[in-house]
């Protein structure tokens, strides 16, 4: 079955699209050529877009529970509103000034990421790297020299993710769910139906994989497989209590510092 990678002139609300067909037989070199051709852009919201094939048979939870149908969104709106009004309203200017003093430039890093059913959305984070133009997509690695001093602290405590509560309020993300990956990263795995199952629900600020330590660079395929297994387990087991457990474990990790956050 053919999967499609899209990047540029037609119309997603947040990403402009062009079409390139990518079959499961695509080699790593083919994929690298696609990425090198379409990654650089003068527009921050113009990037790769992964097409969702609606008629595929995905293994997803068919639960009709009130929480999954309505309650989860209500919880997302309530918590994100509280965080934005009572935390981000005063913390954002403080962190923004510190980021700018440490490394002049924008205080935010807005990156196109893959969301529900492959739809691209602008994911908001505090900028944790030096403000320089990237020539290629590269995951953050241990002791990455692109990360600023302040950025290391923000990553270690997960404070760099706080602006994503804006994404949650706008509806492109949930508080708990599989973490959204950069579109260039997803493209390397998109031919796998198992991998695409991650996006049968909205991505989250935090998730089961993250609180179990499956985060950071996925330079080995085993690491990504491990993360995907956590994500699919979460999708099948979603509930209010499960979400709250993950939420509070995330807060605990923020206070203690995450050794896998670089």
XYZ file of N, CA and C in Angstrom:
786
model
N 0.850 -1.196 0.000
C 0.000 0.000 0.000
C 0.882 1.241 0.000
N 0.531 2.265 -0.761
C 1.331 3.469 -0.855
C 0.964 4.452 0.249
N 1.974 4.982 0.922
C 1.777 6.062 1.870
C 2.221 7.331 1.178
N 1.745 8.468 1.651
C 2.109 9.710 0.996
C 2.713 10.686 1.980
N 3.824 11.308 1.555
C 4.399 12.379 2.326
C 4.091 13.651 1.574
N 3.656 14.650 2.292
C 3.258 15.848 1.613
C 4.068 17.022 2.116
N 4.391 17.970 1.249
C 5.056 19.179 1.684
C 4.888 20.309 0.678
N 3.852 21.137 0.758
C 3.788 22.494 0.202
C 2.787 23.201 -0.629
N 2.062 23.253 -1.360
C 1.282 24.359 -1.860
C -0.204 24.163 -1.797
N -0.781 23.056 -1.390
C -2.224 22.912 -1.404
C -2.793 23.419 -0.111
N -3.293 22.641 0.819
C -3.793 23.404 1.913
C -4.133 22.653 3.161
N -3.266 22.663 4.060
C -3.513 22.355 5.452
C -3.565 23.726 6.100
N -4.370 23.892 7.125
C -4.522 25.184 7.788
C -3.178 25.714 8.262
N -2.298 24.826 8.736
C -1.047 25.266 9.333
C 0.190 24.943 8.504
N 0.065 24.155 7.449
C 1.232 23.784 6.652
C 0.876 23.809 5.178
N 1.726 24.414 4.354
C 1.507 24.394 2.923
C 2.038 23.091 2.352
N 1.396 22.583 1.321
C 1.687 21.213 0.899
C 2.032 21.009 -0.576
N 2.925 20.084 -0.825
C 3.288 19.523 -2.130
C 3.244 18.019 -1.943
N 3.080 17.239 -2.963
C 2.926 15.795 -2.756
C 4.110 14.991 -3.292
N 4.573 14.063 -2.466
C 5.603 13.099 -2.867
C 5.125 11.744 -2.399
N 5.135 10.763 -3.272
C 4.701 9.433 -2.870
C 5.875 8.653 -2.287
N 5.602 7.994 -1.173
C 6.627 7.198 -0.497
C 6.073 5.807 -0.252
N 6.652 4.824 -0.881
C 6.190 3.449 -0.723
C 7.013 2.747 0.346
N 6.522 1.625 0.875
C 7.287 0.885 1.886
C 8.666 0.439 1.398
N 8.903 0.416 0.087
C 10.196 -0.022 -0.433
C 11.214 1.114 -0.483
N 10.789 2.308 -0.073
C 11.713 3.440 -0.075
C 12.920 3.128 0.789
N 14.116 3.407 0.289
C 15.337 3.175 1.064
C 15.611 4.371 1.971
N 16.522 4.192 2.940
C 16.916 5.284 3.822
C 17.487 6.435 3.006
N 18.268 6.123 1.957
C 18.856 7.169 1.124
C 17.773 7.958 0.399
N 16.738 7.264 -0.110
C 15.623 7.963 -0.749
C 15.001 8.945 0.234
N 14.799 8.475 1.487
C 14.155 9.291 2.491
C 15.006 10.509 2.827
N 16.323 10.310 2.921
C 17.220 11.429 3.216
C 17.188 12.459 2.100
N 17.078 11.999 0.850
C 16.997 12.925 -0.280
C 15.715 13.747 -0.225
N 14.603 13.095 0.163
C 13.327 13.803 0.297
C 13.440 14.881 1.359
N 14.015 14.508 2.501
C 14.129 15.454 3.611
C 15.038 16.624 3.260
N 16.179 16.342 2.625
C 17.111 17.416 2.297
C 16.490 18.389 1.299
N 15.607 17.894 0.438
C 14.978 18.742 -0.572
C 13.905 19.644 0.016
N 13.150 19.135 1.001
C 11.993 19.873 1.488
C 12.121 20.442 2.900
N 13.237 20.178 3.594
C 13.325 20.649 4.979
C 13.522 22.152 5.070
N 14.441 22.707 4.242
C 14.741 24.127 4.339
C 13.601 24.953 3.766
N 13.207 25.992 4.515
C 12.117 26.833 4.056
C 12.226 28.191 4.722
N 11.782 29.225 4.036
C 11.801 30.550 4.641
C 10.590 30.764 5.525
N 9.590 29.906 5.414
C 8.382 30.022 6.227
C 8.412 28.991 7.348
N 8.271 29.442 8.615
C 8.370 28.502 9.738
C 7.293 27.442 9.759
N 6.135 27.699 9.111
C 5.062 26.713 9.142
C 5.017 25.853 7.879
N 5.964 26.073 6.960
C 5.979 25.282 5.726
C 6.901 24.095 5.918
N 6.376 22.894 5.842
C 7.207 21.725 6.084
C 6.526 20.479 5.555
N 7.077 19.336 5.916
C 6.494 18.073 5.487
C 5.170 17.802 6.187
N 4.273 17.163 5.476
C 2.974 16.817 6.024
C 2.693 15.369 5.654
N 2.304 14.583 6.645
C 2.116 13.153 6.420
C 0.637 12.841 6.204
N 0.317 12.265 5.056
C -1.082 11.996 4.733
C -1.596 10.770 5.468
N -2.798 10.906 5.998
C -3.459 9.799 6.701
C -4.344 9.062 5.717
N -4.275 7.734 5.716
C -5.113 6.933 4.820
C -6.315 6.443 5.614
N -7.470 7.022 5.350
C -8.652 6.825 6.186
C -9.166 5.392 6.214
N -8.989 4.623 5.125
C -9.627 3.313 5.073
C -8.760 2.202 5.666
N -7.649 2.557 6.313
C -6.819 1.516 6.918
C -7.466 1.004 8.199
N -7.185 -0.240 8.519
C -7.754 -0.894 9.692
C -6.773 -0.792 10.852
N -7.006 0.130 11.765
C -6.102 0.343 12.882
C -6.606 -0.350 14.137
N -5.657 -0.795 14.965
C -6.009 -1.438 16.232
C -6.128 -0.339 17.268
N -7.340 0.155 17.469
C -7.532 1.242 18.423
C -8.667 0.903 19.376
N -8.686 1.638 20.477
C -9.711 1.442 21.496
C -11.039 1.993 20.987
N -12.073 1.184 20.987
C -13.390 1.614 20.506
C -14.311 1.998 21.663
N -13.729 2.256 22.824
C -14.525 2.548 24.005
C -15.441 3.744 23.794
N -16.659 3.639 24.292
C -17.612 4.738 24.224
C -17.795 5.386 25.592
N -16.771 5.286 26.438
C -16.870 5.861 27.775
C -17.033 7.375 27.702
N -17.724 7.933 28.657
C -17.963 9.381 28.701
C -16.640 10.137 28.745
N -15.682 9.601 29.495
C -14.406 10.301 29.629
C -13.701 10.432 28.282
N -13.647 9.348 27.499
C -12.944 9.402 26.221
C -13.701 10.222 25.184
N -15.022 10.209 25.251
C -15.821 10.951 24.278
C -15.871 12.441 24.571
N -15.998 12.793 25.852
C -16.203 14.202 26.228
C -15.274 14.638 27.372
N -15.166 13.784 28.389
C -14.482 14.177 29.615
C -13.030 14.553 29.436
N -12.304 13.839 28.588
C -10.882 14.119 28.401
C -10.663 15.529 27.858
N -11.510 15.919 26.915
C -11.397 17.272 26.362
C -11.747 18.322 27.416
N -12.746 18.041 28.236
C -13.115 18.979 29.295
C -11.958 19.148 30.279
N -11.343 18.030 30.671
C -10.191 18.077 31.581
C -9.051 18.857 30.940
N -8.792 18.621 29.649
C -7.733 19.345 28.943
C -7.973 20.858 28.993
N -9.218 21.266 28.734
C -9.542 22.700 28.719
C -9.381 23.302 30.115
N -9.893 22.599 31.128
C -9.825 23.128 32.496
C -8.379 23.267 32.973
N -7.580 22.203 32.808
C -6.198 22.239 33.304
C -5.355 23.230 32.508
N -5.499 23.234 31.181
C -4.692 24.154 30.370
C -5.044 25.608 30.678
N -6.314 25.890 30.913
C -6.729 27.258 31.259
C -6.120 27.688 32.590
N -6.155 26.793 33.573
C -5.576 27.101 34.894
C -4.073 27.352 34.770
N -3.377 26.505 34.023
C -1.922 26.654 33.860
C -1.586 27.959 33.143
N -2.317 28.273 32.076
C -2.045 29.503 31.312
C -2.303 30.747 32.152
N -3.412 30.762 32.880
C -3.804 31.954 33.657
C -2.951 32.124 34.920
N -2.723 31.032 35.643
C -2.072 31.150 36.944
C -0.578 30.810 36.956
N -0.058 30.217 35.879
C 1.367 29.869 35.840
C 2.076 30.591 34.685
N 1.628 30.330 33.451
C 2.308 30.918 32.300
C 2.216 32.443 32.285
N 1.159 33.015 32.827
C 0.967 34.466 32.804
C 2.122 35.216 33.459
N 2.712 34.645 34.499
C 3.862 35.293 35.157
C 5.189 34.582 34.880
N 5.143 33.264 34.650
C 6.382 32.519 34.435
C 6.942 32.732 33.034
N 6.053 32.902 32.057
C 6.500 33.076 30.673
C 7.420 34.295 30.517
N 7.057 35.483 31.051
C 7.976 36.629 30.920
C 9.319 36.395 31.607
N 9.312 35.728 32.759
C 10.558 35.476 33.490
C 11.475 34.562 32.691
N 10.917 33.417 32.238
C 11.728 32.476 31.452
C 12.164 33.123 30.141
N 11.266 33.902 29.543
C 11.596 34.564 28.279
C 12.787 35.496 28.416
N 12.832 36.279 29.476
C 13.952 37.211 29.702
C 15.252 36.439 29.919
N 15.177 35.355 30.704
C 16.369 34.549 30.980
C 16.896 33.910 29.696
N 15.980 33.388 28.867
C 16.389 32.791 27.591
C 17.089 33.823 26.724
N 16.516 35.032 26.643
C 17.071 36.082 25.775
C 18.435 36.550 26.262
N 18.598 36.679 27.581
C 19.889 37.102 28.136
C 20.962 36.051 27.852
N 20.597 34.785 27.987
C 21.551 33.697 27.768
C 21.887 33.530 26.288
N 20.898 33.731 25.417
C 21.091 33.547 23.983
C 20.075 34.401 23.225
N 20.452 35.603 22.778
C 19.523 36.509 22.094
C 18.796 35.832 20.936
N 17.523 36.150 20.802
C 16.688 35.570 19.752
C 15.293 35.327 20.281
N 14.480 34.653 19.507
C 13.109 34.356 19.911
C 13.094 33.506 21.180
N 12.114 33.740 22.049
C 12.021 32.915 23.262
C 11.281 31.610 22.981
N 10.580 31.556 21.851
C 9.840 30.348 21.500
C 10.494 29.619 20.329
N 10.321 28.316 20.315
C 10.697 27.483 19.174
C 9.404 26.835 18.701
N 8.970 27.196 17.512
C 7.717 26.665 16.968
C 8.061 25.739 15.814
N 7.736 24.463 15.991
C 8.141 23.434 15.026
C 6.924 22.657 14.519
N 6.793 22.475 13.202
C 5.700 21.643 12.689
C 5.857 20.213 13.190
N 4.813 19.694 13.822
C 4.850 18.318 14.305
C 3.586 17.590 13.851
N 3.633 16.271 13.896
C 2.514 15.461 13.444
C 1.500 15.293 14.566
N 0.235 15.537 14.241
C -0.821 15.409 15.224
C -1.815 14.322 14.863
N -3.034 14.483 15.345
C -4.100 13.501 15.151
C -4.310 13.200 13.676
N -4.245 11.922 13.333
C -4.413 11.437 11.966
C -3.458 12.095 10.973
N -2.242 12.375 11.451
C -1.212 12.864 10.551
C -1.259 14.341 10.241
N -2.218 15.089 10.821
C -2.328 16.514 10.522
C -1.194 17.293 11.164
N -0.570 18.159 10.387
C 0.536 18.971 10.874
C 0.007 20.122 11.737
N 0.699 20.429 12.834
C 0.332 21.586 13.651
C 1.607 22.230 14.198
N 1.572 23.543 14.497
C 2.756 24.216 15.033
C 2.877 23.965 16.537
N 3.850 23.170 16.939
C 4.058 22.832 18.340
C 4.946 23.899 18.992
N 4.480 24.452 20.124
C 5.167 25.574 20.771
C 6.003 25.094 21.950
N 7.264 25.507 21.964
C 8.156 25.207 23.085
C 8.969 26.451 23.405
N 9.527 26.527 24.615
C 10.541 27.535 24.880
C 11.800 27.136 24.100
N 12.464 28.105 23.513
C 13.683 27.806 22.750
C 14.787 27.369 23.703
N 15.403 26.233 23.407
C 16.466 25.699 24.258
C 17.798 25.581 23.522
N 17.816 25.969 22.239
C 19.046 25.890 21.446
C 19.452 27.281 20.985
N 20.709 27.400 20.590
C 21.190 28.676 20.063
C 20.404 29.045 18.817
N 20.187 30.333 18.644
C 19.346 30.838 17.578
C 20.100 30.893 16.253
N 20.316 29.735 15.649
C 21.024 29.665 14.377
C 20.204 28.848 13.387
N 20.392 29.109 12.094
C 19.627 28.428 11.060
C 20.099 26.991 10.908
N 19.153 26.043 11.000
C 19.496 24.633 10.804
C 19.581 24.302 9.331
N 20.564 23.503 8.965
C 20.694 23.080 7.571
C 20.142 21.677 7.353
N 19.872 20.958 8.432
C 19.304 19.624 8.319
C 18.617 19.256 9.633
N 17.711 18.300 9.546
C 17.041 17.850 10.762
C 17.951 16.908 11.525
N 18.087 17.138 12.836
C 18.923 16.294 13.674
C 18.338 16.259 15.073
N 18.107 15.048 15.598
C 17.604 14.913 16.946
C 18.623 15.434 17.959
N 18.128 15.917 19.084
C 19.010 16.359 20.153
C 19.685 15.153 20.785
N 21.001 15.222 20.920
C 21.761 14.113 21.489
C 22.364 14.512 22.835
N 22.926 13.565 23.526
C 23.539 13.806 24.829
C 24.699 14.795 24.678
N 24.710 15.827 25.544
C 25.732 16.879 25.492
C 25.773 17.586 24.137
N 24.616 17.753 23.534
C 24.504 18.425 22.240
C 24.963 19.879 22.382
N 25.946 20.307 21.567
C 26.476 21.661 21.707
C 25.545 22.734 21.157
N 24.412 22.327 20.584
C 23.425 23.310 20.131
C 22.555 23.813 21.267
N 22.538 23.078 22.388
C 21.677 23.422 23.518
C 22.359 24.460 24.396
N 21.620 25.499 24.772
C 22.162 26.560 25.614
C 22.228 26.117 27.074
N 22.900 26.926 27.902
C 22.980 26.617 29.338
C 21.586 26.606 29.964
N 20.809 27.647 29.665
C 19.442 27.724 30.182
C 18.605 26.598 29.589
N 18.854 26.282 28.320
C 18.110 25.221 27.647
C 18.266 23.879 28.325
N 19.466 23.589 28.816
C 19.686 22.308 29.499
C 18.817 22.208 30.748
N 18.715 23.303 31.479
C 17.870 23.303 32.673
C 16.395 23.155 32.298
N 15.955 23.878 31.279
C 14.554 23.801 30.854
C 14.198 22.391 30.391
N 15.099 21.745 29.676
C 14.858 20.378 29.212
C 14.841 19.390 30.367
N 15.770 19.561 31.290
C 15.893 18.634 32.418
C 14.636 18.652 33.284
N 14.031 19.832 33.412
C 12.847 19.995 34.270
C 11.536 19.955 33.488
N 11.633 19.783 32.157
C 10.452 19.769 31.271
C 9.746 21.116 31.192
N 10.369 22.174 31.706
C 9.738 23.496 31.638
C 9.651 24.005 30.205
N 10.491 23.473 29.318
C 10.439 23.909 27.917
C 9.131 23.522 27.248
N 8.419 22.552 27.828
C 7.163 22.079 27.236
C 5.937 22.885 27.689
N 6.105 23.764 28.674
C 4.942 24.470 29.239
C 4.097 25.224 28.205
N 4.701 25.892 27.207
C 3.862 26.597 26.221
C 2.903 25.687 25.464
N 3.135 24.375 25.512
C 2.242 23.465 24.803
C 0.846 23.389 25.431
N 0.690 23.965 26.617
C -0.666 24.074 27.162
C -1.523 24.974 26.273
N -0.883 25.868 25.519
C -1.605 26.672 24.529
C -2.101 25.766 23.407
N -1.243 24.836 22.958
C -1.662 23.852 21.960
C -2.839 23.020 22.456
N -2.809 22.670 23.758
C -3.893 21.872 24.343
C -5.192 22.670 24.322
N -5.133 23.923 24.745
C -6.339 24.753 24.767
C -6.913 24.939 23.369
N -6.036 25.041 22.378
C -6.488 25.214 20.990
C -7.006 23.920 20.370
N -6.725 22.777 21.022
C -7.285 21.510 20.562
C -6.378 20.648 19.707
N -5.144 21.084 19.427
C -4.241 20.266 18.603
C -3.508 19.212 19.417
N -3.517 19.362 20.755
C -2.866 18.397 21.627
C -3.762 18.104 22.827
N -3.408 17.042 23.553
C -4.045 16.722 24.821
C -2.949 16.805 25.887
N -3.326 16.807 27.145
C -2.310 16.840 28.195
C -1.559 15.520 28.238
N -2.287 14.401 28.110
C -1.660 13.081 28.134
C -1.931 12.367 26.813
N -0.884 11.823 26.236
C -0.999 11.096 24.974
C 0.389 10.823 24.437
N 0.503 10.141 23.311
C 1.824 9.916 22.711
C 2.477 11.250 22.348
N 3.748 11.418 22.632
C 4.428 12.660 22.293
C 4.469 12.855 20.780
N 4.191 14.079 20.295
C 4.273 14.323 18.852
C 5.724 14.447 18.425
N 6.083 13.797 17.343
C 7.445 13.881 16.827
C 7.514 14.915 15.714
N 8.730 15.408 15.477
C 8.940 16.298 14.338
C 8.552 15.548 13.070
N 7.979 16.262 12.104
C 7.506 15.617 10.882
C 8.652 14.900 10.166
N 9.848 15.510 10.170
C 10.992 14.882 9.507
C 11.362 13.555 10.171
N 11.110 13.459 11.461
C 11.381 12.226 12.200
C 10.325 11.166 11.858
N 9.070 11.588 11.848
C 7.980 10.657 11.533
C 8.121 10.040 10.151
N 8.652 10.834 9.222
C 8.749 10.369 7.842
C 9.579 9.082 7.745
N 10.533 8.923 8.645
C 11.399 7.747 8.613
C 10.689 6.478 9.063
N 9.530 6.639 9.729
C 8.823 5.483 10.280
C 7.397 5.348 9.737
N 6.985 6.264 8.869
C 5.572 6.368 8.488
C 5.066 5.175 7.689
N 5.947 4.390 7.093
C 5.493 3.230 6.333
C 5.054 2.090 7.249
N 5.288 2.228 8.558
C 4.868 1.207 9.525
C 3.497 1.542 10.091
N 2.525 0.650 9.865
C 1.188 0.875 10.406
C 1.223 0.908 11.928
N 2.064 0.071 12.539
C 2.195 0.064 13.990
C 2.608 1.432 14.492
N 3.550 2.041 13.815
C 4.002 3.377 14.212
C 2.888 4.408 14.039
N 2.181 4.352 12.911
C 1.127 5.335 12.648
C -0.013 5.226 13.643
N -0.159 4.065 14.277
C -1.206 3.905 15.293
C -1.064 4.892 16.434
N 0.147 5.433 16.640
C 0.355 6.441 17.685
C -0.567 7.638 17.475
N -0.895 7.906 16.223
C -1.641 9.116 15.896
C -3.134 8.875 15.694
N -3.636 7.765 16.218
C -5.084 7.547 16.192
C -5.766 8.355 17.291
N -4.963 8.958 18.170
C -5.488 9.896 19.167
C -4.618 11.143 19.140
N -5.046 12.184 19.825
C -4.256 13.412 19.872
C -2.947 13.167 20.619
N -1.868 13.782 20.164
C -0.606 13.678 20.896
C -0.688 14.461 22.208
N 0.210 14.159 23.128
C 0.146 14.785 24.434
C 1.409 15.530 24.831
N 1.282 16.404 25.826
C 2.446 17.070 26.401
C 3.326 16.042 27.090
N 2.680 15.079 27.739
C 3.393 13.985 28.372
C 2.669 12.683 28.066
N 3.337 11.555 28.345
C 2.720 10.264 28.055
C 3.348 9.157 28.861
N 2.814 7.972 28.707
C 3.316 6.817 29.446
C 4.785 6.547 29.126
N 5.155 6.659 27.851
C 6.548 6.398 27.462
C 7.498 7.337 28.201
N 7.108 8.604 28.316
C 7.988 9.595 28.932
C 8.178 9.337 30.433
N 7.094 9.004 31.141
C 7.247 8.781 32.585
C 7.928 7.451 32.895
N 8.011 6.573 31.884
C 8.736 5.314 32.051
C 10.172 5.416 31.533
N 10.592 6.627 31.168
C 11.979 6.842 30.779
C 12.287 6.659 29.310
N 11.274 6.364 28.486
C 11.495 6.162 27.052
C 11.381 7.505 26.333
N 12.403 8.314 26.491
C 12.446 9.614 25.835
C 13.882 9.914 25.439
N 14.097 11.055 24.797
C 15.434 11.374 24.319
C 15.651 10.858 22.904
N 16.897 10.815 22.496
C 17.256 10.433 21.130
C 16.906 8.973 20.852
N 16.381 8.714 19.660
C 16.067 7.338 19.244
C 16.986 6.957 18.094
N 18.302 6.932 18.384
C 19.286 6.628 17.352
C 19.274 5.155 16.959
N 18.640 4.312 17.796
C 18.495 2.892 17.486
C 17.021 2.565 17.317
N 16.707 1.702 16.359
C 15.303 1.371 16.083
C 14.638 0.716 17.291
N 15.430 0.007 18.120
C 14.864 -0.640 19.315
C 14.274 0.388 20.276
N 14.923 1.549 20.356
C 14.423 2.599 21.253
C 13.068 3.114 20.784
N 12.928 3.283 19.471
C 11.638 3.735 18.947
C 10.583 2.653 19.126
N 10.932 1.403 18.888
C 9.985 0.304 19.077
C 9.491 0.254 20.525
N 10.406 0.466 21.452
C 10.070 0.459 22.876
C 9.076 1.572 23.193
N 9.336 2.745 22.644
C 8.455 3.904 22.873
C 7.074 3.660 22.284
N 7.035 3.110 21.075
C 5.758 2.853 20.410
C 4.926 1.839 21.196
N 5.570 0.822 21.774
C 4.842 -0.168 22.576
C 4.162 0.500 23.770
N 4.864 1.417 24.428
C 4.263 2.164 25.528
C 3.055 2.973 25.030
N 3.231 3.632 23.890
C 2.160 4.472 23.349
C 0.910 3.667 23.016
N 1.093 2.511 22.388
C -0.053 1.689 22.003
C -0.733 1.079 23.230
N 0.061 0.739 24.253
C -0.523 0.243 25.502
C -1.392 1.341 26.124
N -0.883 2.568 26.122
C -1.660 3.682 26.672
C -2.972 3.877 25.915
N -2.908 3.826 24.584
C -4.111 4.047 23.769
C -5.208 3.045 24.135
N -4.817 1.793 24.379
C -5.807 0.756 24.715
C -6.325 0.879 26.147
N -5.524 1.457 27.035
C -5.870 1.478 28.457
C -6.316 2.849 28.965
N -6.519 3.799 28.080
C -6.842 5.160 28.507
C -8.027 5.218 29.462
N -7.870 6.032 30.500
C -8.947 6.282 31.448
C -8.585 7.530 32.237
N -9.531 8.055 32.969
C -9.277 9.255 33.771
C -8.193 8.989 34.811
N -8.288 7.860 35.517
C -7.317 7.551 36.560
C -5.918 7.332 35.974
N -5.854 6.680 34.822
C -4.573 6.443 34.162
C -3.937 7.774 33.761
N -4.754 8.680 33.194
C -4.248 9.995 32.801
C -3.741 10.782 34.006
N -4.480 10.744 35.101
C -4.064 11.480 36.295
C -2.772 10.909 36.871
N -2.624 9.606 36.826
C -1.396 8.982 37.317
C -0.197 9.454 36.495
N -0.344 9.458 35.163
C 0.735 9.912 34.288
C 1.025 11.391 34.512
N -0.026 12.183 34.699
C 0.113 13.627 34.914
C 0.937 13.911 36.171
N 0.604 13.237 37.264
C 1.314 13.493 38.522
C 2.710 12.879 38.531
N 2.902 11.774 37.813
C 4.251 11.229 37.669
C 5.140 12.189 36.874
N 4.536 12.907 35.934
C 5.281 13.900 35.162
C 5.735 15.046 36.053
N 4.845 15.502 36.930
C 5.203 16.572 37.868
C 6.340 16.105 38.780
N 6.262 14.858 39.230
C 7.316 14.289 40.077
C 8.656 14.288 39.329
N 8.618 13.905 38.056
C 9.833 13.883 37.238
C 10.390 15.286 37.044
N 9.511 16.275 36.865
C 9.942 17.664 36.715
C 10.697 18.131 37.953
N 10.199 17.783 39.126
C 10.817 18.221 40.381
C 12.147 17.513 40.629
N 12.238 16.265 40.220
C 13.458 15.489 40.443
C 14.495 15.694 39.340
N 14.038 16.073 38.140
C 14.937 16.176 36.997
C 14.991 14.853 36.255
N 14.889 14.914 34.940
C 14.838 13.707 34.116
C 16.210 13.437 33.507
N 16.837 12.313 33.867
C 18.178 11.991 33.355
C 18.188 11.743 31.847
N 17.012 11.431 31.277
C 16.939 11.161 29.849
C 16.554 12.403 29.034
N 16.383 13.543 29.737
C 16.044 14.783 29.050
C 17.334 15.557 28.795
N 17.683 15.739 27.512
C 18.942 16.389 27.147
C 18.700 17.784 26.604
